Tab-separated table of C-alpha atoms in Angstrom:
chain	number	residue	atom	x	y	z
A	700	UNK	CA	-31.848	95.455	19.547
A	701	UNK	CA	-33.774	95.452	16.263
A	702	UNK	CA	-33.160	92.400	14.119
A	703	UNK	CA	-32.264	93.216	10.533
A	704	UNK	CA	-33.182	90.967	7.628
A	705	UNK	CA	-29.555	89.840	7.570
A	706	UNK	CA	-29.770	88.909	11.284
A	707	UNK	CA	-32.961	86.945	10.719
A	708	UNK	CA	-31.461	85.040	7.780
A	709	UNK	CA	-28.304	84.218	9.732
A	710	UNK	CA	-30.339	82.930	12.705
A	711	UNK	CA	-32.776	80.939	10.564
A	712	UNK	CA	-32.385	77.196	11.293
A	713	UNK	CA	-31.013	75.396	8.247
A	714	UNK	CA	-30.704	71.843	6.909
A	715	UNK	CA	-28.259	70.687	4.266
A	716	UNK	CA	-29.437	68.672	1.272
A	717	UNK	CA	-27.113	65.876	2.414
A	718	UNK	CA	-28.872	65.729	5.791
A	719	UNK	CA	-32.305	65.722	4.122
A	720	UNK	CA	-31.175	62.841	1.899
A	721	UNK	CA	-29.896	60.930	4.901
A	722	UNK	CA	-33.196	61.455	6.737
A	723	UNK	CA	-35.186	60.224	3.722
A	724	UNK	CA	-32.672	57.441	3.003
A	725	UNK	CA	-32.259	58.514	-0.618
A	726	UNK	CA	-29.443	60.114	-2.581
A	727	UNK	CA	-28.676	63.822	-2.549
A	728	UNK	CA	-29.255	63.873	-6.304
A	729	UNK	CA	-32.726	62.431	-5.783
A	730	UNK	CA	-33.563	65.195	-3.301
A	731	UNK	CA	-32.398	67.856	-5.778
A	732	UNK	CA	-34.622	66.339	-8.476
A	733	UNK	CA	-37.606	66.255	-6.137
A	734	UNK	CA	-37.098	69.886	-5.174
A	735	UNK	CA	-37.048	70.815	-8.845
A	736	UNK	CA	-40.083	68.661	-9.614
A	737	UNK	CA	-42.086	70.287	-6.817
A	738	UNK	CA	-40.861	73.790	-7.715
A	739	UNK	CA	-39.424	74.254	-4.247
A	740	UNK	CA	-37.031	77.185	-4.365
A	741	UNK	CA	-34.200	76.800	-1.878
A	742	UNK	CA	-31.769	79.470	-0.669
A	743	UNK	CA	-28.077	79.069	-1.426
A	744	UNK	CA	-24.917	79.337	0.606
A	745	UNK	CA	-22.146	79.707	-1.927
A	746	UNK	CA	-23.193	77.267	-4.640
A	747	UNK	CA	-24.972	74.854	-2.278
A	748	UNK	CA	-28.731	74.722	-1.832
A	749	UNK	CA	-30.183	74.172	1.631
A	750	UNK	CA	-33.563	73.879	3.328
A	751	UNK	CA	-35.172	76.189	5.844
A	752	UNK	CA	-38.605	75.936	7.455
A	753	UNK	CA	-40.655	76.665	4.339
A	754	UNK	CA	-38.797	74.290	2.010
A	755	UNK	CA	-38.685	71.512	4.642
A	756	UNK	CA	-42.417	71.845	5.208
A	757	UNK	CA	-43.070	71.424	1.489
A	758	UNK	CA	-40.570	68.614	0.959
A	759	UNK	CA	-41.198	66.428	4.025
A	760	UNK	CA	-44.861	67.307	4.615
A	761	UNK	CA	-44.668	65.860	8.129
A	762	UNK	CA	-47.794	65.833	10.267
A	763	UNK	CA	-46.255	66.414	13.682
A	764	UNK	CA	-47.750	65.124	16.918
A	765	UNK	CA	-48.273	68.425	18.757
A	766	UNK	CA	-46.435	68.634	22.059
A	767	UNK	CA	-45.632	71.116	24.810
A	768	UNK	CA	-42.070	70.604	26.040
A	769	UNK	CA	-41.021	72.205	29.323
A	770	UNK	CA	-37.324	72.446	30.174
A	771	UNK	CA	-37.027	72.091	33.924
A	772	UNK	CA	-34.651	70.894	36.638
A	773	UNK	CA	-33.676	72.447	39.981
A	774	UNK	CA	-30.043	72.938	39.085
A	775	UNK	CA	-28.473	75.762	37.126
A	776	UNK	CA	-25.858	75.163	34.470
A	777	UNK	CA	-27.215	71.863	33.172
A	778	UNK	CA	-27.744	73.251	29.671
A	779	UNK	CA	-31.531	73.538	29.942
A	780	UNK	CA	-31.824	76.769	27.952
A	781	UNK	CA	-29.340	75.587	25.334
A	782	UNK	CA	-31.317	72.371	24.968
A	783	UNK	CA	-34.661	74.137	24.524
A	784	UNK	CA	-33.138	76.527	21.974
A	785	UNK	CA	-31.475	73.803	19.921
A	786	UNK	CA	-34.308	71.272	20.050
A	787	UNK	CA	-36.822	73.932	18.958
A	788	UNK	CA	-34.525	75.050	16.142
A	789	UNK	CA	-33.907	71.485	15.020
A	790	UNK	CA	-37.658	70.802	14.866
A	791	UNK	CA	-38.009	73.889	12.691
A	792	UNK	CA	-35.542	72.438	10.152
A	793	UNK	CA	-37.990	69.558	9.599
A	794	UNK	CA	-40.797	72.018	8.855
A	795	UNK	CA	-42.278	72.462	12.344
A	796	UNK	CA	-43.689	75.809	13.411
A	797	UNK	CA	-42.414	76.416	16.945
A	798	UNK	CA	-43.051	78.813	19.813
A	799	UNK	CA	-40.351	79.323	22.423
A	800	UNK	CA	-41.474	80.833	25.738
A	801	UNK	CA	-38.858	82.287	28.044
A	802	UNK	CA	-40.298	81.935	31.562
A	803	UNK	CA	-36.962	82.546	33.294
A	804	UNK	CA	-36.551	86.114	34.654
A	805	UNK	CA	-32.862	85.899	33.703
A	806	UNK	CA	-33.946	85.927	30.057
A	807	UNK	CA	-31.168	83.699	28.761
A	808	UNK	CA	-33.324	82.221	25.998
A	809	UNK	CA	-34.345	85.736	24.993
A	810	UNK	CA	-30.691	86.759	24.808
A	811	UNK	CA	-29.853	83.633	22.808
A	812	UNK	CA	-32.442	84.719	20.239
A	813	UNK	CA	-30.874	88.175	20.011
A	814	UNK	CA	-33.962	89.920	21.406
A	815	UNK	CA	-33.954	92.966	23.685
A	816	UNK	CA	-37.168	92.636	25.711
A	817	UNK	CA	-37.018	96.007	27.485
A	818	UNK	CA	-39.761	97.498	25.315
A	819	UNK	CA	-41.659	94.269	24.639
A	820	UNK	CA	-44.478	92.607	26.603
A	821	UNK	CA	-43.522	89.535	28.630
A	822	UNK	CA	-45.585	87.038	30.641
A	823	UNK	CA	-46.065	89.303	33.644
A	824	UNK	CA	-47.432	92.060	31.384
A	825	UNK	CA	-49.905	89.649	29.811
A	826	UNK	CA	-51.190	88.721	33.277
A	827	UNK	CA	-51.196	92.086	35.062
A	828	UNK	CA	-51.834	94.539	32.210
A	829	UNK	CA	-54.243	92.423	30.162
A	830	UNK	CA	-51.883	92.488	27.194
A	831	UNK	CA	-53.080	90.309	24.323
A	832	UNK	CA	-50.852	87.247	24.143
A	833	UNK	CA	-50.424	87.811	20.404
A	834	UNK	CA	-48.764	91.147	21.157
A	835	UNK	CA	-46.139	89.408	23.288
A	836	UNK	CA	-44.959	87.216	20.407
A	837	UNK	CA	-41.761	88.158	18.600
A	838	UNK	CA	-40.922	86.535	15.285
A	839	UNK	CA	-37.305	85.352	15.447
A	840	UNK	CA	-37.135	83.683	12.038
A	841	UNK	CA	-39.421	81.907	9.596
A	842	UNK	CA	-41.518	79.456	11.622
A	843	UNK	CA	-39.846	80.382	14.933
A	844	UNK	CA	-41.614	82.691	17.411
A	845	UNK	CA	-40.630	83.764	20.910
A	846	UNK	CA	-42.373	85.161	23.962
A	847	UNK	CA	-39.404	86.906	25.597
A	848	UNK	CA	-38.579	87.486	29.245
A	849	UNK	CA	-37.035	90.149	31.435
A	850	UNK	CA	-36.376	90.556	35.155
A	851	UNK	CA	-39.946	91.699	35.908
A	852	UNK	CA	-41.100	88.102	35.466
A	853	UNK	CA	-39.567	87.428	38.886
A	854	UNK	CA	-42.898	88.448	40.491
A	855	UNK	CA	-44.943	85.908	38.522
A	856	UNK	CA	-45.153	83.585	41.532
A	857	UNK	CA	-46.505	86.331	43.782
A	858	UNK	CA	-49.106	87.400	41.226
A	859	UNK	CA	-50.309	83.829	40.748
A	860	UNK	CA	-50.708	83.424	44.527
A	861	UNK	CA	-52.265	86.847	45.194
A	862	UNK	CA	-54.685	86.624	42.268
A	863	UNK	CA	-55.450	82.995	43.095
A	864	UNK	CA	-54.873	81.995	39.487
A	865	UNK	CA	-55.533	78.270	38.895
A	866	UNK	CA	-52.198	76.564	38.268
A	867	UNK	CA	-53.658	73.859	36.049
A	868	UNK	CA	-55.267	76.440	33.746
A	869	UNK	CA	-52.677	79.212	33.880
A	870	UNK	CA	-50.912	78.473	30.594
A	871	UNK	CA	-53.908	76.813	28.968
A	872	UNK	CA	-56.010	79.955	29.401
A	873	UNK	CA	-53.182	82.315	28.455
A	874	UNK	CA	-52.154	80.445	25.292
A	875	UNK	CA	-55.558	79.096	24.287
A	876	UNK	CA	-56.016	81.467	21.346
A	877	UNK	CA	-52.622	80.740	19.783
A	878	UNK	CA	-51.590	77.204	20.799
A	879	UNK	CA	-52.974	75.576	17.675
A	880	UNK	CA	-50.817	77.843	15.498
A	881	UNK	CA	-47.768	75.781	16.470
A	882	UNK	CA	-46.587	72.215	16.086
A	883	UNK	CA	-44.465	72.482	19.235
A	884	UNK	CA	-44.404	74.871	22.188
A	885	UNK	CA	-41.232	74.994	24.290
A	886	UNK	CA	-41.110	76.629	27.734
A	887	UNK	CA	-37.772	77.410	29.371
A	888	UNK	CA	-38.236	77.545	33.153
A	889	UNK	CA	-35.955	78.945	35.865
A	890	UNK	CA	-34.109	76.401	38.074
A	891	UNK	CA	-36.667	76.761	40.883
A	892	UNK	CA	-39.914	75.134	42.007
A	893	UNK	CA	-42.251	78.121	42.300
A	894	UNK	CA	-45.860	78.593	41.245
A	895	UNK	CA	-45.022	79.607	37.668
A	896	UNK	CA	-42.862	76.521	37.176
A	897	UNK	CA	-45.617	74.329	38.608
A	898	UNK	CA	-48.090	75.900	36.171
A	899	UNK	CA	-45.738	75.154	33.270
A	900	UNK	CA	-45.306	71.568	34.486
A	901	UNK	CA	-49.082	71.057	34.549
A	902	UNK	CA	-49.312	72.385	30.976
A	903	UNK	CA	-46.515	70.150	29.690
A	904	UNK	CA	-46.877	67.046	27.611
A	905	UNK	CA	-43.262	66.292	28.510
A	906	UNK	CA	-40.911	67.818	31.081
A	907	UNK	CA	-37.401	67.603	29.677
A	908	UNK	CA	-34.603	67.408	32.241
A	909	UNK	CA	-30.958	67.620	31.146
A	910	UNK	CA	-28.730	65.775	33.590
A	911	UNK	CA	-25.029	66.563	33.876
A	912	UNK	CA	-22.669	63.824	35.075
A	913	UNK	CA	-22.308	65.255	38.586
A	914	UNK	CA	-23.911	64.639	41.981
A	915	UNK	CA	-25.605	68.064	42.104
A	916	UNK	CA	-27.599	67.359	38.948
A	917	UNK	CA	-28.620	64.023	40.443
A	918	UNK	CA	-29.991	65.867	43.482
A	919	UNK	CA	-31.912	68.202	41.172
A	920	UNK	CA	-33.412	65.226	39.375
A	921	UNK	CA	-34.460	63.681	42.691
A	922	UNK	CA	-36.317	66.887	43.602
A	923	UNK	CA	-37.950	66.957	40.157
A	924	UNK	CA	-39.196	63.365	40.509
A	925	UNK	CA	-40.662	64.127	43.942
A	926	UNK	CA	-42.357	67.291	42.674
A	927	UNK	CA	-43.878	65.506	39.674
A	928	UNK	CA	-45.191	62.727	41.902
A	929	UNK	CA	-46.741	65.321	44.209
A	930	UNK	CA	-48.402	67.186	41.335
A	931	UNK	CA	-49.747	63.967	39.827
A	932	UNK	CA	-51.421	63.076	43.126
A	933	UNK	CA	-52.694	66.571	43.856
A	934	UNK	CA	-54.115	67.302	40.403
A	935	UNK	CA	-54.952	63.707	39.460
A	936	UNK	CA	-52.875	63.914	36.315
A	937	UNK	CA	-49.984	62.016	34.777
A	938	UNK	CA	-47.180	64.402	33.892
A	939	UNK	CA	-44.511	62.729	31.798
A	940	UNK	CA	-40.865	63.583	32.175
A	941	UNK	CA	-37.845	62.568	30.146
A	942	UNK	CA	-34.206	62.655	31.187
A	943	UNK	CA	-31.095	62.736	29.038
A	944	UNK	CA	-27.414	62.939	29.840
A	945	UNK	CA	-25.970	66.304	28.746
A	946	UNK	CA	-22.336	67.439	28.587
A	947	UNK	CA	-21.350	63.798	28.379
A	948	UNK	CA	-17.736	62.814	27.918
A	949	UNK	CA	-16.666	59.269	27.200
A	950	UNK	CA	-13.277	60.130	28.668
A	951	UNK	CA	-14.505	60.731	32.216
A	952	UNK	CA	-15.417	58.286	34.960
A	953	UNK	CA	-18.177	60.649	36.076
A	954	UNK	CA	-20.022	60.221	32.769
A	955	UNK	CA	-19.819	56.440	33.033
A	956	UNK	CA	-21.096	56.540	36.618
A	957	UNK	CA	-23.964	58.806	35.587
A	958	UNK	CA	-25.074	56.345	32.907
A	959	UNK	CA	-24.922	53.424	35.322
A	960	UNK	CA	-26.883	55.418	37.902
A	961	UNK	CA	-29.619	56.242	35.379
A	962	UNK	CA	-29.902	52.680	34.125
A	963	UNK	CA	-30.132	51.287	37.663
A	964	UNK	CA	-32.778	53.730	38.883
A	965	UNK	CA	-36.136	51.862	38.768
A	966	UNK	CA	-38.054	55.169	38.936
A	967	UNK	CA	-36.534	56.175	35.577
A	968	UNK	CA	-37.572	53.100	33.640
A	969	UNK	CA	-39.010	54.288	30.316
A	970	UNK	CA	-38.049	57.889	31.079
A	971	UNK	CA	-34.450	57.933	29.871
A	972	UNK	CA	-33.853	59.160	26.335
A	973	UNK	CA	-31.370	57.004	24.462
A	974	UNK	CA	-29.508	60.000	23.047
A	975	UNK	CA	-26.695	61.596	25.030
A	976	UNK	CA	-25.261	64.999	24.152
A	977	UNK	CA	-21.515	65.259	24.422
A	978	UNK	CA	-19.646	68.134	25.994
A	979	UNK	CA	-18.463	70.704	23.463
A	980	UNK	CA	-16.984	74.195	23.608
A	981	UNK	CA	-18.822	74.836	20.353
A	982	UNK	CA	-22.084	75.603	22.165
A	983	UNK	CA	-20.936	78.565	24.314
A	984	UNK	CA	-18.995	79.950	21.350
A	985	UNK	CA	-22.078	79.889	19.121
A	986	UNK	CA	-24.436	81.170	21.832
A	987	UNK	CA	-22.286	84.255	22.314
A	988	UNK	CA	-23.113	85.170	18.718
A	989	UNK	CA	-26.906	84.866	19.281
A	990	UNK	CA	-27.002	81.681	17.229
A	991	UNK	CA	-27.450	77.968	17.843
A	992	UNK	CA	-26.140	74.771	16.298
A	993	UNK	CA	-28.760	74.874	13.537
A	994	UNK	CA	-28.159	78.477	12.448
A	995	UNK	CA	-25.370	77.298	10.155
A	996	UNK	CA	-24.974	74.355	7.807
A	997	UNK	CA	-21.718	73.196	9.332
A	998	UNK	CA	-21.977	69.631	10.523
A	999	UNK	CA	-20.595	68.730	13.943
A	1000	UNK	CA	-20.891	65.844	16.414
A	1001	UNK	CA	-22.816	68.062	18.863
A	1002	UNK	CA	-25.274	69.186	16.202
A	1003	UNK	CA	-25.788	65.525	15.270
A	1004	UNK	CA	-26.429	64.732	18.952
A	1005	UNK	CA	-29.110	67.402	19.210
A	1006	UNK	CA	-30.642	66.277	15.932
A	1007	UNK	CA	-30.972	62.719	17.264
A	1008	UNK	CA	-32.235	64.002	20.619
A	1009	UNK	CA	-34.884	66.180	18.941
A	1010	UNK	CA	-36.091	63.416	16.671
A	1011	UNK	CA	-36.314	60.968	19.577
A	1012	UNK	CA	-38.077	63.388	21.907
A	1013	UNK	CA	-40.502	64.812	19.334
A	1014	UNK	CA	-41.046	61.531	17.485
A	1015	UNK	CA	-39.862	62.868	14.154
A	1016	UNK	CA	-39.265	59.749	12.093
A	1017	UNK	CA	-38.517	58.959	8.443
A	1018	UNK	CA	-41.814	57.057	8.399
A	1019	UNK	CA	-43.621	60.395	8.655
A	1020	UNK	CA	-41.980	61.405	5.390
A	1021	UNK	CA	-42.483	57.968	3.787
A	1022	UNK	CA	-44.746	59.332	1.068
A	1023	UNK	CA	-42.072	61.666	-0.264
A	1024	UNK	CA	-39.434	58.925	0.028
A	1025	UNK	CA	-41.653	56.590	-2.001
A	1026	UNK	CA	-42.252	59.298	-4.612
A	1027	UNK	CA	-38.510	59.836	-4.957
A	1028	UNK	CA	-37.807	56.113	-5.337
A	1029	UNK	CA	-40.588	55.697	-7.927
A	1030	UNK	CA	-39.176	58.627	-9.909
A	1031	UNK	CA	-35.686	57.095	-9.742
A	1032	UNK	CA	-36.949	53.682	-10.874
A	1033	UNK	CA	-38.888	55.212	-13.765
A	1034	UNK	CA	-35.785	57.108	-14.812
A	1035	UNK	CA	-33.684	53.926	-14.755
A	1036	UNK	CA	-36.353	52.025	-16.706
A	1037	UNK	CA	-36.462	54.745	-19.354
């Protein structure tokens, strides 16, 4: 599949002026005036202006704390790929340049981005055929890049073992020439605990584990905790992991039990994100169209959940945009005084 300009524009993560105003704690009118003052040209949907990566970068001017986020848990169906896709896209709406890496041979993240990887280099090609990592990058939309995946990545574990590739330098060596081009790098791992997943874990600043309110997800989390502890001892490191409750429903006893279980687990102290993401049929409906919650301007409770989750996880705060907020307030005060 070749993405047309129309496809790219429709997939581009977007932020409404109302949301930008809410983030800055100013009025929508004040944001419009600031955009005009700074000569920031915004695209329109109907008669409404909105922000994409380029305009958000100019308006907010946020200096992000660079992070590598690895989506991982030994349990399929938790929403790991959906989370990585939406969190990366949300970060992009605040002006972050992001790289999404699909390390799952199933290629679900690649499919979600509308990319056909059959004729494109993937991780296994970079390792075995000495493909330049830059040639494996596909631009999905402005400020959003992807290293896609296909089924051939299933032999990554064997290659790492046979070639005796150092797990703690695997991703660092492979991405060394491009890592600084991005504010955030997101890696979507398969629901296994092989060599490639271990390598991604050792490269991570944060392992992000979505937890569904069911006993099987809890078992997956238990395995993850044990694996992280083992890696920390073996490699003398301190891998951080964060857990959040996904597909939450306030109407079910299971969701309530899951929250209680998380709160009462002493091993998870300081590791539980405050944001929960509620269950919604909206996500599978949007994913089927090769889009995510941030591809459109339509507000929804689930989009708001992922926005809060992204800001909490990535430490995107209004304080980082304080300068622009102050400028807007000064301009408003001067206008009132005049």
